[in-house]
Amino acid sequence: MTAKNYNNSSFDQLRKVGDPISDSAVEYIFNGNLHHMKDMHSPDILNKRLPSKIQNLIDDTKKRSYIIDKTVLNSGQRLFARHATDILFALFHAALPECYAASRGSKVLVQNKNMVNNPRKRLFETSTFVKNVMDKNNFDNNNNGVFSCLELRFIHSLIRRNINEIDLGEIPINQEDMLGTIIAFSEVCLNGLENLGMNFDEKEADSFIMSWTYMGHMIGINKEILPQNRSDSQRLRKFISDRNHEYSNDGITLMQELRRFQKKSLPIPGIHLVLDELTSKMTHEKVSKALDLKSSKFAKRILSIISKIYKIKAFTINNFPFTKKIIEKVEFMLLRNTLFVQSIIENKRNPEELIKYKK
C-alpha cells in the first residue's frame, strides 16, 4: 500500500484483521493443550518441532525475518545504540502518550488491565522488548530478536482471546493499532527528540524506520502497509492520528497511570506540569487535546533547559565524529544496566529474556 492509497475504507478493513496464524495457535493451546503454554516463553521453541498450529506460528515468524536487510538493520541499531537512553526517554514521554491518545486502541489497553494494575511491570516489559529487538547481538549472534517478536505475537493473541470483539465492535490489537504502535516506537521517538533539539543523519533515520518495519512485520503486521522510509512513516503518522486521536476516558486513565509511575520515579513537586509540557512539545496538538495535557510558564522554562542539553549532544555528535562510538557504548551500557536493575526490582528473569506471560 503506497501513501496515495491511504484511505479510510482500507484502514477500516485493517481494524477487522488481527493475526490469524498466531490467533490459531492460541486457540489450539486453550483447546486442551495448555501444557504448551510454557513452550511459548522459552527461546528454545525456535529449535523444537511442535504441533502444526504452533509450528505454523514459529515458521511464519522465522519466514517474516527473511525480509531483513542486515546492513539496514545494523545502521538502525547503531542509531539506537547512540541514543538508547534518549529513545527510552522519548518512548515514555512521546510514543506511549501518542498510543494512549488513540481512543479505540486505549480501550483495549484498559480492558486488558496490565497497564492499570501494574504499570511499572508493563513499562518494564515494553522497554525490554525495545532493547531486545534493537540489540545487534540478538540478530547477529543469536535468535533472541526473532524470539522476542514471536513471543509478542503470542501475547497479543492471548489478549485478543480475552477481549470480546463483539462488544468492542472490531478486532482487538488489529492491524491499524499495531501499525500505529510501530510508528510510535520509531517516527514519534525520532520526531520527539528533534523537537527537543536533537538531529539525525537522514540515512540512519531511514534505517531506523526500516528496522522497526522489519519488527512490525515479524510481530504480524502485513508488509504492504508498513513504511519503507521516514517520509512514508511521517505520512502514516498523520493519517492514523487524524483517524484515531481524540479525547477518551480510557486514554486519560492510561495517562494517569503513566504519570503516577513517573511521579513515583521523580518525586518532585509540580513534576506533572513539566511532564505534560514535555509530552506536548514532543508530540503534537491532537495528542495534547486528547490527553488533556496542561501547560505552564514554569514548565516551559524547564523545558528550555532540557532542549539545550539535547542541542549540546547533537552538536557534539555532528562536529566530533570520533565521539559516536564512545557515546554508543556508554548509552547502550546505561540502558542495559537500567533494565538489569529494574529486573531485580521486579524480581524477573535476566533482562536478556522477555517477561513470561501469566494468565
PDB file of N, CA and C in Angstrom, residues 39-96:
ATOM      1  N   ASP A  39       6.123 -23.567  26.614  1.00  0.00           N
ATOM      2  CA  ASP A  39       6.998 -23.555  25.435  1.00  0.00           C
ATOM      3  C   ASP A  39       7.059 -22.177  24.793  1.00  0.00           C
ATOM      4  N   MET A  40       5.927 -21.460  24.835  1.00  0.00           N
ATOM      5  CA  MET A  40       5.832 -20.187  24.123  1.00  0.00           C
ATOM      6  C   MET A  40       6.686 -19.096  24.749  1.00  0.00           C
ATOM      7  N   HIS A  41       7.226 -19.350  25.925  1.00  0.00           N
ATOM      8  CA  HIS A  41       8.026 -18.333  26.599  1.00  0.00           C
ATOM      9  C   HIS A  41       9.481 -18.748  26.766  1.00  0.00           C
ATOM     10  N   SER A  42       9.891 -19.725  25.981  1.00  0.00           N
ATOM     11  CA  SER A  42      11.282 -20.186  26.022  1.00  0.00           C
ATOM     12  C   SER A  42      11.921 -20.014  24.648  1.00  0.00           C
ATOM     13  N   PRO A  43      13.095 -19.367  24.577  1.00  0.00           N
ATOM     14  CA  PRO A  43      13.778 -19.221  23.280  1.00  0.00           C
ATOM     15  C   PRO A  43      14.063 -20.553  22.594  1.00  0.00           C
ATOM     16  N   ASP A  44      14.078 -21.630  23.369  1.00  0.00           N
ATOM     17  CA  ASP A  44      14.325 -22.959  22.792  1.00  0.00           C
ATOM     18  C   ASP A  44      13.242 -23.375  21.812  1.00  0.00           C
ATOM     19  N   ILE A  45      12.102 -22.698  21.863  1.00  0.00           N
ATOM     20  CA  ILE A  45      10.990 -23.071  20.992  1.00  0.00           C
ATOM     21  C   ILE A  45      11.371 -22.980  19.515  1.00  0.00           C
ATOM     22  N   LEU A  46      12.336 -22.112  19.202  1.00  0.00           N
ATOM     23  CA  LEU A  46      12.748 -21.931  17.805  1.00  0.00           C
ATOM     24  C   LEU A  46      13.443 -23.169  17.252  1.00  0.00           C
ATOM     25  N   ASN A  47      13.897 -24.047  18.134  1.00  0.00           N
ATOM     26  CA  ASN A  47      14.621 -25.247  17.696  1.00  0.00           C
ATOM     27  C   ASN A  47      13.825 -26.530  17.913  1.00  0.00           C
ATOM     28  N   LYS A  48      12.548 -26.392  18.279  1.00  0.00           N
ATOM     29  CA  LYS A  48      11.716 -27.562  18.531  1.00  0.00           C
ATOM     30  C   LYS A  48      10.766 -27.817  17.370  1.00  0.00           C
ATOM     31  N   ARG A  49      10.210 -29.028  17.345  1.00  0.00           N
ATOM     32  CA  ARG A  49       9.106 -29.352  16.447  1.00  0.00           C
ATOM     33  C   ARG A  49       7.873 -29.560  17.314  1.00  0.00           C
ATOM     34  N   LEU A  50       6.866 -28.735  17.086  1.00  0.00           N
ATOM     35  CA  LEU A  50       5.665 -28.750  17.904  1.00  0.00           C
ATOM     36  C   LEU A  50       4.445 -29.019  17.031  1.00  0.00           C
ATOM     37  N   PRO A  51       3.275 -29.226  17.622  1.00  0.00           N
ATOM     38  CA  PRO A  51       2.066 -29.452  16.827  1.00  0.00           C
ATOM     39  C   PRO A  51       1.874 -28.369  15.768  1.00  0.00           C
ATOM     40  N   SER A  52       1.238 -28.723  14.677  1.00  0.00           N
ATOM     41  CA  SER A  52       1.218 -27.893  13.466  1.00  0.00           C
ATOM     42  C   SER A  52       0.740 -26.465  13.697  1.00  0.00           C
ATOM     43  N   LYS A  53      -0.280 -26.270  14.522  1.00  0.00           N
ATOM     44  CA  LYS A  53      -0.796 -24.915  14.747  1.00  0.00           C
ATOM     45  C   LYS A  53       0.270 -24.013  15.361  1.00  0.00           C
ATOM     46  N   ILE A  54       1.018 -24.561  16.313  1.00  0.00           N
ATOM     47  CA  ILE A  54       2.086 -23.790  16.954  1.00  0.00           C
ATOM     48  C   ILE A  54       3.282 -23.675  16.021  1.00  0.00           C
ATOM     49  N   GLN A  55       3.614 -24.765  15.344  1.00  0.00           N
ATOM     50  CA  GLN A  55       4.753 -24.755  14.428  1.00  0.00           C
ATOM     51  C   GLN A  55       4.536 -23.772  13.294  1.00  0.00           C
ATOM     52  N   ASN A  56       3.293 -23.625  12.843  1.00  0.00           N
ATOM     53  CA  ASN A  56       2.991 -22.650  11.786  1.00  0.00           C
ATOM     54  C   ASN A  56       3.354 -21.241  12.228  1.00  0.00           C
ATOM     55  N   LEU A  57       3.066 -20.923  13.496  1.00  0.00           N
ATOM     56  CA  LEU A  57       3.406 -19.605  14.034  1.00  0.00           C
ATOM     57  C   LEU A  57       4.918 -19.419  14.093  1.00  0.00           C
ATOM     58  N   ILE A  58       5.629 -20.429  14.566  1.00  0.00           N
ATOM     59  CA  ILE A  58       7.092 -20.349  14.649  1.00  0.00           C
ATOM     60  C   ILE A  58       7.695 -20.177  13.259  1.00  0.00           C
ATOM     61  N   ASP A  59       7.274 -21.020  12.330  1.00  0.00           N
ATOM     62  CA  ASP A  59       7.827 -20.972  10.971  1.00  0.00           C
ATOM     63  C   ASP A  59       7.491 -19.657  10.280  1.00  0.00           C
ATOM     64  N   ASP A  60       6.277 -19.161  10.507  1.00  0.00           N
ATOM     65  CA  ASP A  60       5.871 -17.907   9.877  1.00  0.00           C
ATOM     66  C   ASP A  60       6.695 -16.735  10.399  1.00  0.00           C
ATOM     67  N   THR A  61       6.963 -16.724  11.708  1.00  0.00           N
ATOM     68  CA  THR A  61       7.778 -15.642  12.283  1.00  0.00           C
ATOM     69  C   THR A  61       9.199 -15.687  11.730  1.00  0.00           C
ATOM     70  N   LYS A  62       9.767 -16.891  11.639  1.00  0.00           N
ATOM     71  CA  LYS A  62      11.104 -17.029  11.045  1.00  0.00           C
ATOM     72  C   LYS A  62      11.097 -16.541   9.596  1.00  0.00           C
ATOM     73  N   LYS A  63      10.080 -16.938   8.846  1.00  0.00           N
ATOM     74  CA  LYS A  63       9.985 -16.548   7.439  1.00  0.00           C
ATOM     75  C   LYS A  63       9.879 -15.038   7.297  1.00  0.00           C
ATOM     76  N   ARG A  64       9.136 -14.413   8.192  1.00  0.00           N
ATOM     77  CA  ARG A  64       8.995 -12.959   8.142  1.00  0.00           C
ATOM     78  C   ARG A  64      10.326 -12.254   8.376  1.00  0.00           C
ATOM     79  N   SER A  65      11.225 -12.904   9.115  1.00  0.00           N
ATOM     80  CA  SER A  65      12.531 -12.286   9.376  1.00  0.00           C
ATOM     81  C   SER A  65      13.415 -12.263   8.135  1.00  0.00           C
ATOM     82  N   TYR A  66      13.040 -13.013   7.102  1.00  0.00           N
ATOM     83  CA  TYR A  66      13.867 -13.076   5.895  1.00  0.00           C
ATOM     84  C   TYR A  66      13.869 -11.760   5.121  1.00  0.00           C
ATOM     85  N   ILE A  67      12.920 -10.869   5.409  1.00  0.00           N
ATOM     86  CA  ILE A  67      12.909  -9.576   4.702  1.00  0.00           C
ATOM     87  C   ILE A  67      14.003  -8.646   5.217  1.00  0.00           C
ATOM     88  N   ILE A  68      14.631  -9.012   6.329  1.00  0.00           N
ATOM     89  CA  ILE A  68      15.607  -8.119   6.951  1.00  0.00           C
ATOM     90  C   ILE A  68      16.847  -7.968   6.081  1.00  0.00           C
ATOM     91  N   ASP A  69      17.198  -6.727   5.799  1.00  0.00           N
ATOM     92  CA  ASP A  69      18.475  -6.384   5.187  1.00  0.00           C
ATOM     93  C   ASP A  69      19.415  -6.063   6.343  1.00  0.00           C
ATOM     94  N   LYS A  70      20.396  -6.923   6.583  1.00  0.00           N
ATOM     95  CA  LYS A  70      21.265  -6.775   7.756  1.00  0.00           C
ATOM     96  C   LYS A  70      22.011  -5.440   7.764  1.00  0.00           C
ATOM     97  N   THR A  71      22.374  -4.942   6.581  1.00  0.00           N
ATOM     98  CA  THR A  71      23.077  -3.659   6.520  1.00  0.00           C
ATOM     99  C   THR A  71      22.180  -2.535   7.018  1.00  0.00           C
ATOM    100  N   VAL A  72      20.931  -2.561   6.577  1.00  0.00           N
ATOM    101  CA  VAL A  72      19.966  -1.543   7.006  1.00  0.00           C
ATOM    102  C   VAL A  72      19.675  -1.685   8.497  1.00  0.00           C
ATOM    103  N   LEU A  73      19.446  -2.915   8.942  1.00  0.00           N
ATOM    104  CA  LEU A  73      19.150  -3.146  10.359  1.00  0.00           C
ATOM    105  C   LEU A  73      20.310  -2.705  11.241  1.00  0.00           C
ATOM    106  N   ASN A  74      21.531  -3.032  10.856  1.00  0.00           N
ATOM    107  CA  ASN A  74      22.691  -2.637  11.660  1.00  0.00           C
ATOM    108  C   ASN A  74      22.824  -1.124  11.751  1.00  0.00           C
ATOM    109  N   SER A  75      22.495  -0.431  10.658  1.00  0.00           N
ATOM    110  CA  SER A  75      22.541   1.032  10.663  1.00  0.00           C
ATOM    111  C   SER A  75      21.499   1.598  11.626  1.00  0.00           C
ATOM    112  N   GLY A  76      20.293   1.043  11.582  1.00  0.00           N
ATOM    113  CA  GLY A  76      19.249   1.488  12.500  1.00  0.00           C
ATOM    114  C   GLY A  76      19.593   1.184  13.942  1.00  0.00           C
ATOM    115  N   GLN A  77      20.222   0.039  14.171  1.00  0.00           N
ATOM    116  CA  GLN A  77      20.609  -0.338  15.531  1.00  0.00           C
ATOM    117  C   GLN A  77      21.741   0.533  16.053  1.00  0.00           C
ATOM    118  N   ARG A  78      22.615   0.999  15.156  1.00  0.00           N
ATOM    119  CA  ARG A  78      23.674   1.923  15.590  1.00  0.00           C
ATOM    120  C   ARG A  78      23.068   3.238  16.055  1.00  0.00           C
ATOM    121  N   LEU A  79      22.071   3.731  15.322  1.00  0.00           N
ATOM    122  CA  LEU A  79      21.399   4.960  15.758  1.00  0.00           C
ATOM    123  C   LEU A  79      20.779   4.736  17.132  1.00  0.00           C
ATOM    124  N   PHE A  80      20.137   3.593  17.307  1.00  0.00           N
ATOM    125  CA  PHE A  80      19.532   3.305  18.610  1.00  0.00           C
ATOM    126  C   PHE A  80      20.591   3.263  19.709  1.00  0.00           C
ATOM    127  N   ALA A  81      21.704   2.571  19.459  1.00  0.00           N
ATOM    128  CA  ALA A  81      22.755   2.455  20.472  1.00  0.00           C
ATOM    129  C   ALA A  81      23.291   3.823  20.871  1.00  0.00           C
ATOM    130  N   ARG A  82      23.426   4.710  19.889  1.00  0.00           N
ATOM    131  CA  ARG A  82      23.960   6.052  20.146  1.00  0.00           C
ATOM    132  C   ARG A  82      22.979   6.905  20.946  1.00  0.00           C
ATOM    133  N   HIS A  83      21.700   6.587  20.854  1.00  0.00           N
ATOM    134  CA  HIS A  83      20.664   7.393  21.514  1.00  0.00           C
ATOM    135  C   HIS A  83      19.762   6.516  22.383  1.00  0.00           C
ATOM    136  N   ALA A  84      20.317   5.451  22.956  1.00  0.00           N
ATOM    137  CA  ALA A  84      19.495   4.464  23.667  1.00  0.00           C
ATOM    138  C   ALA A  84      18.668   5.089  24.787  1.00  0.00           C
ATOM    139  N   THR A  85      19.318   5.860  25.665  1.00  0.00           N
ATOM    140  CA  THR A  85      18.565   6.460  26.768  1.00  0.00           C
ATOM    141  C   THR A  85      17.649   7.565  26.262  1.00  0.00           C
ATOM    142  N   ASP A  86      18.069   8.268  25.203  1.00  0.00           N
ATOM    143  CA  ASP A  86      17.207   9.301  24.614  1.00  0.00           C
ATOM    144  C   ASP A  86      15.919   8.679  24.074  1.00  0.00           C
ATOM    145  N   ILE A  87      16.065   7.560  23.362  1.00  0.00           N
ATOM    146  CA  ILE A  87      14.898   6.913  22.754  1.00  0.00           C
ATOM    147  C   ILE A  87      14.000   6.318  23.832  1.00  0.00           C
ATOM    148  N   LEU A  88      14.593   5.787  24.900  1.00  0.00           N
ATOM    149  CA  LEU A  88      13.779   5.309  26.017  1.00  0.00           C
ATOM    150  C   LEU A  88      13.017   6.479  26.646  1.00  0.00           C
ATOM    151  N   PHE A  89      13.676   7.609  26.752  1.00  0.00           N
ATOM    152  CA  PHE A  89      13.048   8.838  27.247  1.00  0.00           C
ATOM    153  C   PHE A  89      11.876   9.226  26.345  1.00  0.00           C
ATOM    154  N   ALA A  90      12.105   9.181  25.034  1.00  0.00           N
ATOM    155  CA  ALA A  90      11.052   9.521  24.073  1.00  0.00           C
ATOM    156  C   ALA A  90       9.923   8.497  24.097  1.00  0.00           C
ATOM    157  N   LEU A  91      10.258   7.252  24.377  1.00  0.00           N
ATOM    158  CA  LEU A  91       9.238   6.204  24.464  1.00  0.00           C
ATOM    159  C   LEU A  91       8.218   6.548  25.547  1.00  0.00           C
ATOM    160  N   PHE A  92       8.706   6.970  26.711  1.00  0.00           N
ATOM    161  CA  PHE A  92       7.813   7.265  27.832  1.00  0.00           C
ATOM    162  C   PHE A  92       7.086   8.595  27.688  1.00  0.00           C
ATOM    163  N   HIS A  93       7.733   9.566  27.058  1.00  0.00           N
ATOM    164  CA  HIS A  93       7.168  10.913  27.037  1.00  0.00           C
ATOM    165  C   HIS A  93       6.508  11.293  25.715  1.00  0.00           C
ATOM    166  N   ALA A  94       6.671  10.462  24.693  1.00  0.00           N
ATOM    167  CA  ALA A  94       6.061  10.774  23.397  1.00  0.00           C
ATOM    168  C   ALA A  94       5.341   9.569  22.801  1.00  0.00           C
ATOM    169  N   ALA A  95       6.055   8.458  22.631  1.00  0.00           N
ATOM    170  CA  ALA A  95       5.482   7.301  21.932  1.00  0.00           C
ATOM    171  C   ALA A  95       4.278   6.714  22.667  1.00  0.00           C
ATOM    172  N   LEU A  96       4.434   6.429  23.957  1.00  0.00           N
ATOM    173  CA  LEU A  96       3.318   5.845  24.704  1.00  0.00           C
ATOM    174  C   LEU A  96       2.134   6.805  24.805  1.00  0.00           C
TER     175      LEU A  96
END
